[in-house]
């Protein structure tokens, strides 16, 4: 079994979860501060490039 592959896959999954949480936080913050959802989605996409 290739443990390096499993480790890299786990790291990728962790990074993906963190990115999704960051996007959710951004959407919640900007939605409550009057920024449109579309603008918040755009900003989130720029952050995760």
C-alpha positions as CSV (number, residue, x, y, z in Angstrom):
1,X,0.0,0.0,0.0
2,X,1.3,3.4,-0.9
3,X,1.2,5.5,2.3
4,X,2.5,8.6,0.6
5,X,-0.5,8.6,-1.7
6,X,-2.9,8.2,1.2
7,X,-1.2,11.0,3.2
8,X,-1.4,13.4,0.2
9,X,-5.0,12.5,-0.4
10,X,-5.8,13.2,3.3
11,X,-4.0,16.5,3.1
12,X,-5.9,17.4,0.0
13,X,-9.2,16.5,1.6
14,X,-8.3,18.6,4.7
15,X,-7.4,21.6,2.5
16,X,-10.7,21.3,0.6
17,X,-12.7,21.2,3.8
18,X,-10.8,24.3,5.1
19,X,-11.5,26.2,1.8
20,X,-15.2,25.3,1.9
21,X,-15.4,26.6,5.5
22,X,-13.6,29.8,4.5
23,X,-16.1,30.3,1.7
24,X,-19.1,29.7,4.0
25,X,-17.7,32.3,6.5
26,X,-17.1,34.8,3.8
27,X,-20.6,34.4,2.5
28,X,-22.1,34.7,5.9
29,X,-20.1,37.8,6.7
30,X,-20.8,39.6,3.5
31,X,-24.4,38.6,3.3
32,X,-25.0,40.2,6.7
33,X,-23.1,43.3,5.8
34,X,-25.2,44.1,2.8
35,X,-23.0,42.7,0.1
36,X,-24.9,40.7,-2.5
37,X,-24.4,37.0,-2.6
38,X,-23.1,37.2,-6.2
39,X,-20.3,39.6,-5.1
40,X,-19.5,37.4,-2.1
41,X,-19.3,34.4,-4.3
42,X,-17.0,36.3,-6.6
43,X,-14.7,37.3,-3.7
44,X,-14.7,33.8,-2.4
45,X,-13.6,32.5,-5.8
46,X,-10.8,35.0,-5.9
47,X,-9.6,34.0,-2.5
48,X,-9.4,30.3,-3.4
49,X,-7.5,30.7,-6.7
